[in-house]
Amino acid sequence: MLLNIKDLHVSIGGKEILKGFNLGVNKGEVHAIMGPNGTGKSTLAAAITGREGYEVEKGTIEYKGEIINDQAPDERANNGIFLSFQYPVEIPGVSMTNFMRTALNAQREHQGLDPVPASEFLKLMEANKKLVDIHSKLTNRSVNEGFSGGEKKKNEIFQMAMLQPQLAVLDETDSGLDIDALKVVARGVNALRSENNGFVVITHYQRLLDYIVPDFVHVMYDGRIVKSGTKGLAHELEEKGYDWITQQLDYKTV
Amino acid sequence: MEEEKRKNDVLEEVTSSEYKYGFVTDIETEHAPKGLNEDIIRYISAKKNEPEWMLEFRLKAYRHWLTLEEPDWALVDYPKIDFNDIIYYAAPKKKKELESLDQVDPELIDTFNKLGISLEEQKRLSGVAVDAVIDSVSVKTTFQDTLAKHDIIFCAMSEAVQNHPELVRKHLASVVPYTDNYYAALNTAVFSDGSFCYIPKGVRCPVELSTYFRINAANTGQFERTLIVAEEGSYVSYLEGCTAPQRDENQLHAAIVEIVAMADAEVKYSTVQNWYPGNKEGKGGIYNFVTKRGICKGDRSKISWTQVETGSAVTWKYPSCILKGDDSIGEFYSVAVTNNFQQADTGTKMIHLGKNSKSTIISKGISAGKSNNTYRGLVQISKKAENSRNFSQCDSLLLGDQCGAHTFPYINTSNETSIVEHEATTSKISEDQLFYCQQRGVDTEKAIGLIVNGYAKEVLNKLPMEFAVEAQKLLAITLEGSVG
């Protein structure tokens, strides 16, 4: 199994957000995580990628057979875990080109490889820019600085294409995208889907899943998965709304 | 919290790498006795075999200095300096006049190699003419032949006094008079050497001129004096680097740099200041009290200061431009990094006198540890400076939460047709930025380097290539831009 999360409890500043979360992702699978706001979807993304301040109180995150609870974020990244950020960060003065080269070389160093030769790097950049319709101009600019919302999200997928992760977590990649940008992003993701990698697609809306078709859909509520199914579940949610599930649950817990 | 502590540890580790230039070279020196009085000044002047007018000039400055109080308006804090506990003249003992590098003391050559400035290599490869000042005297100036072909004078100040007295008399103290300030008066009284540079009319200096300053002897102050004169239509790019041994006591460095740019002349002055900053507890380090000023004397002349300040325990320095000529241009680009217990109060003055004169100020302060970093700048537009323009941008970046950043911009406008713009920002390296880099596989140390490099890029880009590399290394930075 590529990713195996068992009974995960995660708290931020003493407040428990994930409360016994379980998820298994095999290679070649796309899992969609849906759910209303404030149920812990982004916390899940942060926990998988090892963000500081997200305390694992209990349970395990297993990646490629190894428990990574205590692994540093950069080590997880270099082992093939990628996060497409909901809010990509601006880094003034650092060009996208330089940023990407630094990241790629960090990965290669981790694998015991020499830095990427300049010509090969440039070819790779060009090919992946085309994949997500990114203007050449953008890569000369500073990381995410002055990028529109759509450009930022495309840029995340571009970076994913450059780094070729084995496990990609997409955190609300569809938020703030118009339909054209959404299609471009989905095209990028679909081009990268293979038998060797897995995706966890976090989204609030079913819309994205028309373009990135998931193998499994999970509904998250109050820090855990409360319902799982295939892509049909997403459509059902679209029709009936989250209340359909949450009301049943709240009723039970009262 | 645990994470917070770990992050701070990493920040500390990154920002507190050891000072690499802290070695002492065992060179035989001869030096004056400690203390400051008229006899010491006469001693220095005699050592330099100076003409009477020079000695008189020094004594006048000294007598004026005696009437002055040490300035205390800067945002820096250090114990009172005992000016009688300092040696004002120290020189590597010369066996005989040096004709070529082969005759330079091998210990000296070794010092330069440790500094990463092999004079031989520099000479051959980079085409940079180097003047090296150890303690109080200039030891060797390279590249004389090439410069002579263009009638460019680049020599030790003491040589210039001997060989070009008319030029020295005309320009010395014409930009920074001894009455200017406390340390200018002190420097004028006791300065022992420095570089003199003269670019004749219409000559574009074919190589970068460079001076390396090194304090070596203990208990010694360094008081060098640099004078650059660029005649009409000439151009020169001048680089200055400095290091010092690691010592527990503080050492005083009080230099003066003067630049004169005539009509259509351009002078670009770049500094990488890396004096010993003291240890992690704030013990030792150089007091760097320097007066740097240039005058754009002629129309359309241009003076550009670029500085990367990483060293010294206390820095007090405001490279300035007097924009006298019409359409003249003054620029100041600065990156000042303070760490541990370092204190820097630095900035610039742009004095607009000529019509249509323009100035640009870009200042990037980076503070870490328990340090304090202050930008202090003056933009003055005089009555006659019609249509003058200034743009100032002062940014501060904080690493950690125990350091300070301060900005004191003074603007003084007496002409309504002028435009003065000022922008200032203060930011911290955000956790978001760090995590973003880490998530892409870049470790914290490299991530900080990357972010700091990006932050300072606007200024680093202004440095000549040879220096940019050194500066980037100094900022603990990974190289940027060799692709794309």
PDB file of C-alpha atoms in Angstrom, chain B residues 158-424:
ATOM      1  CA  SER B 158      51.148  57.735   1.049  1.00  0.00           C
ATOM      2  CA  GLU B 159      52.673  57.328  -2.401  1.00  0.00           C
ATOM      3  CA  ALA B 160      50.220  59.776  -3.854  1.00  0.00           C
ATOM      4  CA  VAL B 161      51.245  62.375  -1.300  1.00  0.00           C
ATOM      5  CA  GLN B 162      54.845  61.935  -2.507  1.00  0.00           C
ATOM      6  CA  ASN B 163      54.273  61.579  -6.226  1.00  0.00           C
ATOM      7  CA  HIS B 164      51.120  63.551  -6.945  1.00  0.00           C
ATOM      8  CA  PRO B 165      51.014  66.226  -4.247  1.00  0.00           C
ATOM      9  CA  GLU B 166      49.140  68.722  -6.423  1.00  0.00           C
ATOM     10  CA  LEU B 167      46.237  66.300  -6.991  1.00  0.00           C
ATOM     11  CA  VAL B 168      46.098  65.258  -3.375  1.00  0.00           C
ATOM     12  CA  ARG B 169      46.201  68.823  -2.119  1.00  0.00           C
ATOM     13  CA  LYS B 170      43.459  69.829  -4.488  1.00  0.00           C
ATOM     14  CA  HIS B 171      40.995  67.083  -3.621  1.00  0.00           C
ATOM     15  CA  LEU B 172      41.831  65.660  -0.209  1.00  0.00           C
ATOM     16  CA  ALA B 173      39.186  66.693   2.339  1.00  0.00           C
ATOM     17  CA  SER B 174      37.301  68.555  -0.378  1.00  0.00           C
ATOM     18  CA  VAL B 175      34.288  66.279   0.138  1.00  0.00           C
ATOM     19  CA  VAL B 176      34.748  65.327   3.775  1.00  0.00           C
ATOM     20  CA  PRO B 177      36.423  68.232   5.591  1.00  0.00           C
ATOM     21  CA  TYR B 178      38.066  67.420   8.906  1.00  0.00           C
ATOM     22  CA  THR B 179      35.399  69.529  10.586  1.00  0.00           C
ATOM     23  CA  ASP B 180      32.689  67.203   9.267  1.00  0.00           C
ATOM     24  CA  ASN B 181      32.387  64.932  12.263  1.00  0.00           C
ATOM     25  CA  TYR B 182      34.243  63.397  15.194  1.00  0.00           C
ATOM     26  CA  TYR B 183      35.646  60.408  13.353  1.00  0.00           C
ATOM     27  CA  ALA B 184      36.459  62.410  10.232  1.00  0.00           C
ATOM     28  CA  ALA B 185      38.590  64.711  12.380  1.00  0.00           C
ATOM     29  CA  LEU B 186      40.256  61.727  14.034  1.00  0.00           C
ATOM     30  CA  ASN B 187      40.925  60.046  10.703  1.00  0.00           C
ATOM     31  CA  THR B 188      42.411  63.205   9.212  1.00  0.00           C
ATOM     32  CA  ALA B 189      44.787  63.490  12.160  1.00  0.00           C
ATOM     33  CA  VAL B 190      46.049  59.925  12.164  1.00  0.00           C
ATOM     34  CA  PHE B 191      45.260  58.283   8.821  1.00  0.00           C
ATOM     35  CA  SER B 192      48.171  56.156   7.817  1.00  0.00           C
ATOM     36  CA  ASP B 193      47.330  54.901   4.377  1.00  0.00           C
ATOM     37  CA  GLY B 194      44.616  53.997   1.958  1.00  0.00           C
ATOM     38  CA  SER B 195      44.168  54.158  -1.769  1.00  0.00           C
ATOM     39  CA  PHE B 196      44.329  56.983  -4.207  1.00  0.00           C
ATOM     40  CA  CYS B 197      42.735  56.705  -7.576  1.00  0.00           C
ATOM     41  CA  TYR B 198      42.734  59.191 -10.426  1.00  0.00           C
ATOM     42  CA  ILE B 199      40.955  58.629 -13.726  1.00  0.00           C
ATOM     43  CA  PRO B 200      41.926  61.211 -16.352  1.00  0.00           C
ATOM     44  CA  LYS B 201      39.487  62.956 -18.632  1.00  0.00           C
ATOM     45  CA  GLY B 202      37.575  60.686 -20.982  1.00  0.00           C
ATOM     46  CA  VAL B 203      39.175  57.469 -19.746  1.00  0.00           C
ATOM     47  CA  ARG B 204      37.087  54.422 -19.070  1.00  0.00           C
ATOM     48  CA  CYS B 205      39.058  52.367 -16.553  1.00  0.00           C
ATOM     49  CA  PRO B 206      39.479  48.959 -18.239  1.00  0.00           C
ATOM     50  CA  VAL B 207      39.676  46.933 -15.014  1.00  0.00           C
ATOM     51  CA  GLU B 208      37.867  46.958 -11.712  1.00  0.00           C
ATOM     52  CA  LEU B 209      39.967  48.634  -9.067  1.00  0.00           C
ATOM     53  CA  SER B 210      39.983  46.929  -5.736  1.00  0.00           C
ATOM     54  CA  THR B 211      41.297  47.514  -2.244  1.00  0.00           C
ATOM     55  CA  TYR B 212      41.480  44.890   0.452  1.00  0.00           C
ATOM     56  CA  PHE B 213      41.744  46.119   3.992  1.00  0.00           C
ATOM     57  CA  ARG B 214      42.994  43.907   6.747  1.00  0.00           C
ATOM     58  CA  ILE B 215      43.538  44.716  10.388  1.00  0.00           C
ATOM     59  CA  ASN B 216      46.137  42.285  11.682  1.00  0.00           C
ATOM     60  CA  ALA B 217      48.045  43.664  14.656  1.00  0.00           C
ATOM     61  CA  ALA B 218      46.444  43.659  18.107  1.00  0.00           C
ATOM     62  CA  ASN B 219      45.318  46.834  19.879  1.00  0.00           C
ATOM     63  CA  THR B 220      45.543  48.681  16.628  1.00  0.00           C
ATOM     64  CA  GLY B 221      43.129  51.059  15.075  1.00  0.00           C
ATOM     65  CA  GLN B 222      42.792  51.258  11.346  1.00  0.00           C
ATOM     66  CA  PHE B 223      42.334  54.675   9.827  1.00  0.00           C
ATOM     67  CA  GLU B 224      42.604  54.472   6.102  1.00  0.00           C
ATOM     68  CA  ARG B 225      41.669  57.144   3.687  1.00  0.00           C
ATOM     69  CA  THR B 226      40.560  56.637   0.134  1.00  0.00           C
ATOM     70  CA  LEU B 227      40.253  59.304  -2.496  1.00  0.00           C
ATOM     71  CA  ILE B 228      38.837  58.743  -5.946  1.00  0.00           C
ATOM     72  CA  VAL B 229      38.868  61.475  -8.545  1.00  0.00           C
ATOM     73  CA  ALA B 230      37.057  60.901 -11.828  1.00  0.00           C
ATOM     74  CA  GLU B 231      37.707  63.626 -14.354  1.00  0.00           C
ATOM     75  CA  GLU B 232      35.258  64.690 -17.038  1.00  0.00           C
ATOM     76  CA  GLY B 233      33.654  61.837 -18.942  1.00  0.00           C
ATOM     77  CA  SER B 234      35.597  59.108 -17.149  1.00  0.00           C
ATOM     78  CA  TYR B 235      34.379  55.882 -15.589  1.00  0.00           C
ATOM     79  CA  VAL B 236      35.629  53.629 -12.836  1.00  0.00           C
ATOM     80  CA  SER B 237      34.259  50.751 -10.820  1.00  0.00           C
ATOM     81  CA  TYR B 238      35.876  50.381  -7.427  1.00  0.00           C
ATOM     82  CA  LEU B 239      35.609  47.459  -5.025  1.00  0.00           C
ATOM     83  CA  GLU B 240      36.440  47.380  -1.370  1.00  0.00           C
ATOM     84  CA  GLY B 241      36.698  44.344   0.883  1.00  0.00           C
ATOM     85  CA  CYS B 242      37.740  44.012   4.472  1.00  0.00           C
ATOM     86  CA  THR B 243      38.395  41.380   7.135  1.00  0.00           C
ATOM     87  CA  ALA B 244      40.062  41.202  10.531  1.00  0.00           C
ATOM     88  CA  PRO B 245      41.328  38.556  12.979  1.00  0.00           C
ATOM     89  CA  GLN B 246      39.163  37.221  15.737  1.00  0.00           C
ATOM     90  CA  ARG B 247      40.122  38.991  18.938  1.00  0.00           C
ATOM     91  CA  ASP B 248      38.426  39.415  22.271  1.00  0.00           C
ATOM     92  CA  GLU B 249      38.958  43.136  22.486  1.00  0.00           C
ATOM     93  CA  ASN B 250      37.194  45.596  20.236  1.00  0.00           C
ATOM     94  CA  GLN B 251      39.166  47.348  17.552  1.00  0.00           C
ATOM     95  CA  LEU B 252      38.422  50.682  16.000  1.00  0.00           C
ATOM     96  CA  HIS B 253      38.160  51.267  12.287  1.00  0.00           C
ATOM     97  CA  ALA B 254      37.493  54.856  11.318  1.00  0.00           C
ATOM     98  CA  ALA B 255      37.956  55.406   7.617  1.00  0.00           C
ATOM     99  CA  ILE B 256      37.123  58.113   5.138  1.00  0.00           C
ATOM    100  CA  VAL B 257      36.263  57.592   1.508  1.00  0.00           C
ATOM    101  CA  GLU B 258      35.911  60.590  -0.767  1.00  0.00           C
ATOM    102  CA  ILE B 259      34.755  60.555  -4.357  1.00  0.00           C
ATOM    103  CA  VAL B 260      34.869  63.446  -6.800  1.00  0.00           C
ATOM    104  CA  ALA B 261      32.989  63.024 -10.080  1.00  0.00           C
ATOM    105  CA  MET B 262      33.342  65.753 -12.684  1.00  0.00           C
ATOM    106  CA  ALA B 263      30.931  66.363 -15.568  1.00  0.00           C
ATOM    107  CA  ASP B 264      29.699  63.164 -17.271  1.00  0.00           C
ATOM    108  CA  ALA B 265      31.889  61.018 -15.036  1.00  0.00           C
ATOM    109  CA  GLU B 266      30.630  57.887 -13.366  1.00  0.00           C
ATOM    110  CA  VAL B 267      31.977  56.187 -10.253  1.00  0.00           C
ATOM    111  CA  LYS B 268      30.612  52.923  -8.973  1.00  0.00           C
ATOM    112  CA  TYR B 269      31.808  52.044  -5.464  1.00  0.00           C
ATOM    113  CA  SER B 270      31.066  48.586  -4.077  1.00  0.00           C
ATOM    114  CA  THR B 271      31.831  47.331  -0.601  1.00  0.00           C
ATOM    115  CA  VAL B 272      31.664  43.934   0.960  1.00  0.00           C
ATOM    116  CA  GLN B 273      32.246  44.737   4.605  1.00  0.00           C
ATOM    117  CA  ASN B 274      33.148  41.657   6.591  1.00  0.00           C
ATOM    118  CA  TRP B 275      35.133  42.888   9.577  1.00  0.00           C
ATOM    119  CA  TYR B 276      35.121  40.509  12.529  1.00  0.00           C
ATOM    120  CA  PRO B 277      31.663  40.867  14.125  1.00  0.00           C
ATOM    121  CA  GLY B 278      32.555  39.573  17.592  1.00  0.00           C
ATOM    122  CA  ASN B 279      31.643  36.191  18.974  1.00  0.00           C
ATOM    123  CA  LYS B 280      28.192  34.797  19.680  1.00  0.00           C
ATOM    124  CA  GLU B 281      28.134  36.383  23.119  1.00  0.00           C
ATOM    125  CA  GLY B 282      28.963  39.770  21.653  1.00  0.00           C
ATOM    126  CA  LYS B 283      32.584  39.790  22.782  1.00  0.00           C
ATOM    127  CA  GLY B 284      35.131  41.501  20.560  1.00  0.00           C
ATOM    128  CA  GLY B 285      34.606  42.715  17.033  1.00  0.00           C
ATOM    129  CA  ILE B 286      35.327  45.837  15.072  1.00  0.00           C
ATOM    130  CA  TYR B 287      33.816  49.254  15.670  1.00  0.00           C
ATOM    131  CA  ASN B 288      33.256  50.421  12.141  1.00  0.00           C
ATOM    132  CA  PHE B 289      32.803  54.197  12.163  1.00  0.00           C
ATOM    133  CA  VAL B 290      33.205  55.310   8.604  1.00  0.00           C
ATOM    134  CA  THR B 291      32.505  58.465   6.648  1.00  0.00           C
ATOM    135  CA  LYS B 292      31.913  57.904   2.947  1.00  0.00           C
ATOM    136  CA  ARG B 293      30.822  60.672   0.682  1.00  0.00           C
ATOM    137  CA  GLY B 294      30.938  61.530  -2.957  1.00  0.00           C
ATOM    138  CA  ILE B 295      30.280  64.714  -4.820  1.00  0.00           C
ATOM    139  CA  CYS B 296      28.718  64.780  -8.261  1.00  0.00           C
ATOM    140  CA  LYS B 297      30.504  67.990  -9.038  1.00  0.00           C
ATOM    141  CA  GLY B 298      29.842  68.238 -12.729  1.00  0.00           C
ATOM    142  CA  ASP B 299      26.642  68.071 -14.727  1.00  0.00           C
ATOM    143  CA  ARG B 300      25.348  64.601 -15.613  1.00  0.00           C
ATOM    144  CA  SER B 301      27.819  62.929 -13.285  1.00  0.00           C
ATOM    145  CA  LYS B 302      26.868  59.805 -11.380  1.00  0.00           C
ATOM    146  CA  ILE B 303      27.963  58.151  -8.156  1.00  0.00           C
ATOM    147  CA  SER B 304      26.648  54.786  -7.119  1.00  0.00           C
ATOM    148  CA  TRP B 305      27.267  53.171  -3.730  1.00  0.00           C
ATOM    149  CA  THR B 306      26.571  49.476  -3.288  1.00  0.00           C
ATOM    150  CA  GLN B 307      27.292  47.888   0.053  1.00  0.00           C
ATOM    151  CA  VAL B 308      26.902  44.465   1.562  1.00  0.00           C
ATOM    152  CA  GLU B 309      27.463  44.836   5.275  1.00  0.00           C
ATOM    153  CA  THR B 310      27.820  41.588   7.169  1.00  0.00           C
ATOM    154  CA  GLY B 311      30.618  42.218   9.633  1.00  0.00           C
ATOM    155  CA  SER B 312      31.616  44.523  12.517  1.00  0.00           C
ATOM    156  CA  ALA B 313      30.309  44.611  16.070  1.00  0.00           C
ATOM    157  CA  VAL B 314      29.070  48.156  15.652  1.00  0.00           C
ATOM    158  CA  THR B 315      28.585  49.921  12.336  1.00  0.00           C
ATOM    159  CA  TRP B 316      28.036  53.628  11.888  1.00  0.00           C
ATOM    160  CA  LYS B 317      28.167  54.470   8.245  1.00  0.00           C
ATOM    161  CA  TYR B 318      26.244  56.594   5.743  1.00  0.00           C
ATOM    162  CA  PRO B 319      27.711  56.607   2.226  1.00  0.00           C
ATOM    163  CA  SER B 320      26.319  59.790   0.759  1.00  0.00           C
ATOM    164  CA  CYS B 321      26.069  61.821  -2.429  1.00  0.00           C
ATOM    165  CA  ILE B 322      26.149  65.544  -2.903  1.00  0.00           C
ATOM    166  CA  LEU B 323      24.347  66.085  -6.179  1.00  0.00           C
ATOM    167  CA  LYS B 324      25.781  69.422  -7.167  1.00  0.00           C
ATOM    168  CA  GLY B 325      25.768  69.105 -10.932  1.00  0.00           C
ATOM    169  CA  ASP B 326      22.581  69.521 -12.940  1.00  0.00           C
ATOM    170  CA  ASP B 327      21.120  66.165 -14.049  1.00  0.00           C
ATOM    171  CA  SER B 328      23.477  64.357 -11.724  1.00  0.00           C
ATOM    172  CA  ILE B 329      22.564  60.971 -10.279  1.00  0.00           C
ATOM    173  CA  GLY B 330      23.176  59.420  -6.869  1.00  0.00           C
ATOM    174  CA  GLU B 331      22.444  55.813  -5.966  1.00  0.00           C
ATOM    175  CA  PHE B 332      22.635  53.817  -2.763  1.00  0.00           C
ATOM    176  CA  TYR B 333      22.037  50.092  -2.682  1.00  0.00           C
ATOM    177  CA  SER B 334      22.545  48.372   0.615  1.00  0.00           C
ATOM    178  CA  VAL B 335      22.152  44.996   2.251  1.00  0.00           C
ATOM    179  CA  ALA B 336      22.991  45.076   5.929  1.00  0.00           C
ATOM    180  CA  VAL B 337      22.940  41.842   7.892  1.00  0.00           C
ATOM    181  CA  THR B 338      23.227  41.808  11.661  1.00  0.00           C
ATOM    182  CA  ASN B 339      23.329  38.748  13.849  1.00  0.00           C
ATOM    183  CA  ASN B 340      24.062  37.733  17.450  1.00  0.00           C
ATOM    184  CA  PHE B 341      24.843  41.023  19.232  1.00  0.00           C
ATOM    185  CA  GLN B 342      25.819  43.088  16.182  1.00  0.00           C
ATOM    186  CA  GLN B 343      24.528  46.615  15.866  1.00  0.00           C
ATOM    187  CA  ALA B 344      24.301  48.542  12.634  1.00  0.00           C
ATOM    188  CA  ASP B 345      23.145  52.096  12.120  1.00  0.00           C
ATOM    189  CA  THR B 346      23.593  52.686   8.435  1.00  0.00           C
ATOM    190  CA  GLY B 347      22.000  54.479   5.530  1.00  0.00           C
ATOM    191  CA  THR B 348      22.736  57.370   3.248  1.00  0.00           C
ATOM    192  CA  LYS B 349      22.365  61.055   2.599  1.00  0.00           C
ATOM    193  CA  MET B 350      21.287  62.387  -0.759  1.00  0.00           C
ATOM    194  CA  ILE B 351      21.836  66.129  -0.946  1.00  0.00           C
ATOM    195  CA  HIS B 352      20.171  67.545  -4.056  1.00  0.00           C
ATOM    196  CA  LEU B 353      21.653  70.868  -5.136  1.00  0.00           C
ATOM    197  CA  GLY B 354      21.578  70.672  -8.941  1.00  0.00           C
ATOM    198  CA  LYS B 355      18.546  70.856 -11.187  1.00  0.00           C
ATOM    199  CA  ASN B 356      16.954  67.604 -12.355  1.00  0.00           C
ATOM    200  CA  SER B 357      19.173  65.646 -10.034  1.00  0.00           C
ATOM    201  CA  LYS B 358      17.980  62.142  -9.266  1.00  0.00           C
ATOM    202  CA  SER B 359      18.625  59.741  -6.429  1.00  0.00           C
ATOM    203  CA  THR B 360      17.624  56.186  -5.652  1.00  0.00           C
ATOM    204  CA  ILE B 361      17.899  54.498  -2.270  1.00  0.00           C
ATOM    205  CA  ILE B 362      17.309  50.785  -1.879  1.00  0.00           C
ATOM    206  CA  SER B 363      18.073  49.507   1.595  1.00  0.00           C
ATOM    207  CA  LYS B 364      17.536  45.940   2.734  1.00  0.00           C
ATOM    208  CA  GLY B 365      18.137  45.199   6.382  1.00  0.00           C
ATOM    209  CA  ILE B 366      18.252  41.645   7.668  1.00  0.00           C
ATOM    210  CA  SER B 367      18.363  41.126  11.424  1.00  0.00           C
ATOM    211  CA  ALA B 368      18.842  37.883  13.289  1.00  0.00           C
ATOM    212  CA  GLY B 369      19.855  36.749  16.769  1.00  0.00           C
ATOM    213  CA  LYS B 370      19.753  39.548  19.329  1.00  0.00           C
ATOM    214  CA  SER B 371      21.006  42.163  16.903  1.00  0.00           C
ATOM    215  CA  ASN B 372      19.778  45.620  16.048  1.00  0.00           C
ATOM    216  CA  ASN B 373      19.637  46.964  12.526  1.00  0.00           C
ATOM    217  CA  THR B 374      18.820  50.572  11.786  1.00  0.00           C
ATOM    218  CA  TYR B 375      18.333  52.415   8.523  1.00  0.00           C
ATOM    219  CA  ARG B 376      18.954  56.131   8.847  1.00  0.00           C
ATOM    220  CA  GLY B 377      18.751  58.284   5.772  1.00  0.00           C
ATOM    221  CA  LEU B 378      18.390  61.879   4.716  1.00  0.00           C
ATOM    222  CA  VAL B 379      16.974  63.170   1.467  1.00  0.00           C
ATOM    223  CA  GLN B 380      17.506  66.887   1.175  1.00  0.00           C
ATOM    224  CA  ILE B 381      16.236  68.927  -1.738  1.00  0.00           C
ATOM    225  CA  SER B 382      17.595  72.449  -1.798  1.00  0.00           C
ATOM    226  CA  LYS B 383      15.790  75.490  -3.163  1.00  0.00           C
ATOM    227  CA  LYS B 384      17.596  75.484  -6.471  1.00  0.00           C
ATOM    228  CA  ALA B 385      17.241  71.759  -7.130  1.00  0.00           C
ATOM    229  CA  GLU B 386      14.300  72.098  -9.484  1.00  0.00           C
ATOM    230  CA  ASN B 387      12.609  68.965 -10.744  1.00  0.00           C
ATOM    231  CA  SER B 388      14.692  66.749  -8.545  1.00  0.00           C
ATOM    232  CA  ARG B 389      13.546  63.258  -7.800  1.00  0.00           C
ATOM    233  CA  ASN B 390      14.195  60.749  -5.112  1.00  0.00           C
ATOM    234  CA  PHE B 391      12.908  57.275  -4.669  1.00  0.00           C
ATOM    235  CA  SER B 392      13.613  55.463  -1.405  1.00  0.00           C
ATOM    236  CA  GLN B 393      12.734  51.948  -0.461  1.00  0.00           C
ATOM    237  CA  CYS B 394      13.698  50.623   2.945  1.00  0.00           C
ATOM    238  CA  ASP B 395      12.849  47.053   3.757  1.00  0.00           C
ATOM    239  CA  SER B 396      13.567  45.132   6.919  1.00  0.00           C
ATOM    240  CA  LEU B 397      13.523  41.389   7.305  1.00  0.00           C
ATOM    241  CA  LEU B 398      13.479  39.775  10.722  1.00  0.00           C
ATOM    242  CA  LEU B 399      14.729  36.276  11.457  1.00  0.00           C
ATOM    243  CA  GLY B 400      13.578  35.133  14.839  1.00  0.00           C
ATOM    244  CA  ASP B 401      11.895  37.269  17.467  1.00  0.00           C
ATOM    245  CA  GLN B 402      14.750  38.694  19.532  1.00  0.00           C
ATOM    246  CA  CYS B 403      16.172  41.123  16.999  1.00  0.00           C
ATOM    247  CA  GLY B 404      15.260  44.667  16.131  1.00  0.00           C
ATOM    248  CA  ALA B 405      14.788  46.634  12.917  1.00  0.00           C
ATOM    249  CA  HIS B 406      14.416  50.388  12.860  1.00  0.00           C
ATOM    250  CA  THR B 407      13.946  52.965  10.114  1.00  0.00           C
ATOM    251  CA  PHE B 408      14.633  56.681  10.403  1.00  0.00           C
ATOM    252  CA  PRO B 409      14.012  58.403   7.089  1.00  0.00           C
ATOM    253  CA  TYR B 410      14.526  62.166   7.150  1.00  0.00           C
ATOM    254  CA  ILE B 411      13.116  64.139   4.260  1.00  0.00           C
ATOM    255  CA  ASN B 412      13.803  67.817   3.859  1.00  0.00           C
ATOM    256  CA  THR B 413      12.376  69.518   0.785  1.00  0.00           C
ATOM    257  CA  SER B 414      12.721  73.182  -0.106  1.00  0.00           C
ATOM    258  CA  ASN B 415      11.609  72.967  -3.690  1.00  0.00           C
ATOM    259  CA  GLU B 416       8.045  72.391  -4.786  1.00  0.00           C
ATOM    260  CA  THR B 417       8.834  71.014  -8.230  1.00  0.00           C
ATOM    261  CA  SER B 418      10.644  68.030  -6.753  1.00  0.00           C
ATOM    262  CA  ILE B 419       9.216  64.610  -6.082  1.00  0.00           C
ATOM    263  CA  VAL B 420      10.268  62.475  -3.153  1.00  0.00           C
ATOM    264  CA  GLU B 421       8.900  58.985  -2.713  1.00  0.00           C
ATOM    265  CA  HIS B 422       9.474  56.739   0.257  1.00  0.00           C
ATOM    266  CA  GLU B 423       8.398  53.157   0.765  1.00  0.00           C
ATOM    267  CA  ALA B 424       9.128  50.978   3.757  1.00  0.00           C
TER     268      ALA B 424
END
